[in-house]
Short mmCIF file of N, CA and C in Angstrom, two decimals:
data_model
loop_
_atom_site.label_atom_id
_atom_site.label_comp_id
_atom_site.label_asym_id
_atom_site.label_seq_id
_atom_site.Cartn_x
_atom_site.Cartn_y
_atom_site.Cartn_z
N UNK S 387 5.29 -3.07 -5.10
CA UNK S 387 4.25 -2.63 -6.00
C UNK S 387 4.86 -1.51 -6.85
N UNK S 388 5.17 -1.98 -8.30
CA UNK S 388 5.47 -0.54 -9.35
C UNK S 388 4.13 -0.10 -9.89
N UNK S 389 4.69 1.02 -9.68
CA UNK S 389 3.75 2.35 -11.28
C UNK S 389 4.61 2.49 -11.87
N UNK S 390 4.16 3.01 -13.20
CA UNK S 390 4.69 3.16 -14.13
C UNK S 390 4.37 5.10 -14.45
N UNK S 391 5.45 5.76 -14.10
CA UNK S 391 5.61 7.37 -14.00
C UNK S 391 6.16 7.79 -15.72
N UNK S 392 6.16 9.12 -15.94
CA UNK S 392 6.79 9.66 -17.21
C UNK S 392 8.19 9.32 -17.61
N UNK S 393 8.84 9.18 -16.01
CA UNK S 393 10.17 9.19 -16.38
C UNK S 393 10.45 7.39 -16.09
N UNK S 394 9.67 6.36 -16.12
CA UNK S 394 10.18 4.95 -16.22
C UNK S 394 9.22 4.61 -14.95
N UNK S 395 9.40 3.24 -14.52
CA UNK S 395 8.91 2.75 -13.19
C UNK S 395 8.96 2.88 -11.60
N UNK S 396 8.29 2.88 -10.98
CA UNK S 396 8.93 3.63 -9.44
C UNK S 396 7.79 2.34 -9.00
N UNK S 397 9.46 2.12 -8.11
CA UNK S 397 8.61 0.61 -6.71
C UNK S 397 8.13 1.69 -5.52
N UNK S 398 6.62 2.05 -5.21
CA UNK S 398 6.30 2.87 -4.78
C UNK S 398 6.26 1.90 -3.21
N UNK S 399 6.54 1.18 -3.09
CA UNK S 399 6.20 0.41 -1.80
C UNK S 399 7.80 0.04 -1.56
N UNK S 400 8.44 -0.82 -2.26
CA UNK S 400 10.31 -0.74 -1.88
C UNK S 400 10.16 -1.60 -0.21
N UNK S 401 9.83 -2.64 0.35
CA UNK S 401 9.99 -2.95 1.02
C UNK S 401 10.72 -4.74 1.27
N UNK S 402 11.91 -4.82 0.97
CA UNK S 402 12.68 -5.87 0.97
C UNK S 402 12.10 -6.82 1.54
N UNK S 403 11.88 -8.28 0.95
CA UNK S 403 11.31 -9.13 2.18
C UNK S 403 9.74 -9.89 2.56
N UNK S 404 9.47 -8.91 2.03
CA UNK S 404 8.23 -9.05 2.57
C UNK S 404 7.09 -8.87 0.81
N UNK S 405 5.73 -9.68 1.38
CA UNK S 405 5.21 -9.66 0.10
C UNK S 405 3.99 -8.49 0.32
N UNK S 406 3.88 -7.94 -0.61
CA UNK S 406 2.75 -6.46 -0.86
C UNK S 406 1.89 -7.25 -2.02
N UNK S 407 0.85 -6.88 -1.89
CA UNK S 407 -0.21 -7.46 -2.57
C UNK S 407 -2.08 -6.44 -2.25
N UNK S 408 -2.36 -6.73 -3.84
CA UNK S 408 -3.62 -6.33 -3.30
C UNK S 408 -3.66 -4.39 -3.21
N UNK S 409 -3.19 -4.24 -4.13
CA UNK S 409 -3.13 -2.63 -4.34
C UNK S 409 -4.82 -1.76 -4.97
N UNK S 410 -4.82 -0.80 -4.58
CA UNK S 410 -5.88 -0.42 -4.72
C UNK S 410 -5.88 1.26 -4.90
N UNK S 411 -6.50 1.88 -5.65
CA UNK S 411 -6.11 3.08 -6.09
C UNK S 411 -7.16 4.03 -5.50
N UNK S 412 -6.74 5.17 -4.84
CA UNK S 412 -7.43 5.89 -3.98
C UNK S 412 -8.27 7.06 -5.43
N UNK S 413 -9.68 7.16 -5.39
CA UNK S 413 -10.53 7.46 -6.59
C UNK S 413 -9.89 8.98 -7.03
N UNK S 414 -9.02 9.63 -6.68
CA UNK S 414 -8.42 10.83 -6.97
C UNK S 414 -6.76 10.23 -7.30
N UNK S 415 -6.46 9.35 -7.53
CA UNK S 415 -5.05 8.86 -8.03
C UNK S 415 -4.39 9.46 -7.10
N UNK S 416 -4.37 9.61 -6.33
CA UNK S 416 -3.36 10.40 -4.96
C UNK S 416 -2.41 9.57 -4.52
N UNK S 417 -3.22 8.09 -4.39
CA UNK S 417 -2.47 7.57 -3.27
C UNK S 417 -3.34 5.78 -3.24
N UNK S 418 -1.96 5.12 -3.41
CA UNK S 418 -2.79 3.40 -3.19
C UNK S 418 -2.64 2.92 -1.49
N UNK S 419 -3.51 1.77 -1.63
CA UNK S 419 -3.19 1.39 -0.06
C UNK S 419 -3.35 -0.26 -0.81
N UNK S 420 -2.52 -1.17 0.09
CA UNK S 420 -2.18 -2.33 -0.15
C UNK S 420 -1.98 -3.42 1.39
N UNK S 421 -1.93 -4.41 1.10
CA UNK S 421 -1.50 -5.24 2.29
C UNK S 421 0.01 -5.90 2.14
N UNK S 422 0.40 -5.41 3.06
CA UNK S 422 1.72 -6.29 3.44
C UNK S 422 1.97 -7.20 5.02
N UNK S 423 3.02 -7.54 4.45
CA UNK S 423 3.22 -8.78 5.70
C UNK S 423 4.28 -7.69 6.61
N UNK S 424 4.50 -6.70 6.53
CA UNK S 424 5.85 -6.49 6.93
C UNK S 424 5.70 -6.44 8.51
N UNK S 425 4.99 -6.57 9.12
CA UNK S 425 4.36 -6.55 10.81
C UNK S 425 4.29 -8.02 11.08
N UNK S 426 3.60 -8.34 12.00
CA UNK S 426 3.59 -10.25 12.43
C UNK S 426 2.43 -10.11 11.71
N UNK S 427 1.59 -9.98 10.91
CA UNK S 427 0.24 -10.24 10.22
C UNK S 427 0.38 -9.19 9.29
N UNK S 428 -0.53 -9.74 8.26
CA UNK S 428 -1.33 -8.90 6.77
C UNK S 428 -1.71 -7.53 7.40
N UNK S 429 -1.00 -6.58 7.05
CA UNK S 429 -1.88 -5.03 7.76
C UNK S 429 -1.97 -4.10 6.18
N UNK S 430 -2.89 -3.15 6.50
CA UNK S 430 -3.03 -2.59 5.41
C UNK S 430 -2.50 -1.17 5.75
N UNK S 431 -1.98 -0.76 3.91
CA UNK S 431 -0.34 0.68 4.69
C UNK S 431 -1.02 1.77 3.11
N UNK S 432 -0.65 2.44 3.37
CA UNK S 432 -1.08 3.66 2.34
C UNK S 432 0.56 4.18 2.18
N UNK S 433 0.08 4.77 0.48
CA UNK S 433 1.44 5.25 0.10
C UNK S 433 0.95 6.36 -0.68
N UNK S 434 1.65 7.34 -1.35
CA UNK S 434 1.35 8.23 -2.22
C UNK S 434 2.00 7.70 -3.29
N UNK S 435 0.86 8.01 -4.96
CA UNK S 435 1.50 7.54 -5.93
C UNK S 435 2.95 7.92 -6.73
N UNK S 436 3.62 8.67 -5.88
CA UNK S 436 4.67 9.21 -5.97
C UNK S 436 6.17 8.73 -5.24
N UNK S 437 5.61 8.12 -4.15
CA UNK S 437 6.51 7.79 -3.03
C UNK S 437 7.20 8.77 -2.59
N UNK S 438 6.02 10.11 -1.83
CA UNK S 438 7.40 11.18 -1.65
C UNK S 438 7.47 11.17 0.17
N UNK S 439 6.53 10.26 0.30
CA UNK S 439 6.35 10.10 1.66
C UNK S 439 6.33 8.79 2.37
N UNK S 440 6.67 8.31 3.36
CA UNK S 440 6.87 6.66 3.94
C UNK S 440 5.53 6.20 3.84
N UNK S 441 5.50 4.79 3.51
CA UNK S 441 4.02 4.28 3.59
C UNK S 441 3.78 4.39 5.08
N UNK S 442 2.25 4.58 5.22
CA UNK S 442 1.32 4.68 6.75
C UNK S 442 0.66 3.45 6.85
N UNK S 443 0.77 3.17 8.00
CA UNK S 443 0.15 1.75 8.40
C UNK S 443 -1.22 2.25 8.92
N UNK S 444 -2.50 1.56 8.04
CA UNK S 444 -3.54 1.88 8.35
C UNK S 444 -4.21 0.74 9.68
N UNK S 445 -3.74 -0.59 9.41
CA UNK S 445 -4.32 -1.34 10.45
C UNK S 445 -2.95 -2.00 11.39
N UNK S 446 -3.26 -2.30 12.69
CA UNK S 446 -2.46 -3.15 12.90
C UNK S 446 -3.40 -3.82 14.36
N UNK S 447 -4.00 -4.85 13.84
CA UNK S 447 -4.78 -5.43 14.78
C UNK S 447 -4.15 -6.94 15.47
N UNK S 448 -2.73 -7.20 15.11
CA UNK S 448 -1.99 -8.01 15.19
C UNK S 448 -2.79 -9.55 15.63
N UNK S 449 -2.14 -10.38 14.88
CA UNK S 449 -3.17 -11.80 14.86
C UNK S 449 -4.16 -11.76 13.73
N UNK S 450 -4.95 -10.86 13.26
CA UNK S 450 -5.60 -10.99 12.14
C UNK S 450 -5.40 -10.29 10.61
N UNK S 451 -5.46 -10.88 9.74
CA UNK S 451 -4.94 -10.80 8.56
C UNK S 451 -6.05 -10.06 7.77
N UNK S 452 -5.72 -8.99 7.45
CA UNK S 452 -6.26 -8.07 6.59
C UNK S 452 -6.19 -8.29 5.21
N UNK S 453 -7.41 -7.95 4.31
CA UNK S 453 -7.09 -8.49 3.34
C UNK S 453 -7.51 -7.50 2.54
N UNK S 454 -7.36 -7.09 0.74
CA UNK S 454 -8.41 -7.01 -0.08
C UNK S 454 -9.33 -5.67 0.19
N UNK S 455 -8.02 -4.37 0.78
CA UNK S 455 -8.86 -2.73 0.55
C UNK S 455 -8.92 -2.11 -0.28
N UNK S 456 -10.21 -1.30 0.43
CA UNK S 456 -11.74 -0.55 -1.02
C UNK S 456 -11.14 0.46 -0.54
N UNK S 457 -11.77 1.64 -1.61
CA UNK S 457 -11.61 2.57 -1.34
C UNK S 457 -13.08 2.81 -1.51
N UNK S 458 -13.76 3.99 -0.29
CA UNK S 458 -15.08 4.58 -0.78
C UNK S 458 -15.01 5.80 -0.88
N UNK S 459 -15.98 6.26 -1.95
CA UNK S 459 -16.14 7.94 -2.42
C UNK S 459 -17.22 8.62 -1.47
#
């Protein structure tokens, strides 16, 4: 998953392999959360829109496929 920063594009997710999909923007631009495969199932991982920190794996319920995260205010 790229943004597009001042100084050109940044792959804020960078994870070889595996497909990221389904990005979603946290309502203060801080930080997206997305689904990837990179576990044995779809889990959903948070990143900062910066990438100054490793993405966090928000689910890992292994066997079921996460899909399609909200953010609520």
């Amino acid at each position: 998953i790229w943004v597009i920063g001042f100084s050109g594009p940044i792959n804020v997710t960078n994870q070889p392999g595996t497909a990221e999909q389904y990005p979603a923007w946290s309502p203060d631009g801080r930080y997206i959360i997305y689904v990837s495969n990179l576990g044995l199932d779809d889990d959903i991982y948070m990143v900062d829109e910066g990438r100054l920190n490793a993405p966090v794996l928000l689910t890992n319920d292994n066997q079921e496929a996460d899909a399609f995260p909200l953010w609520h205010q």
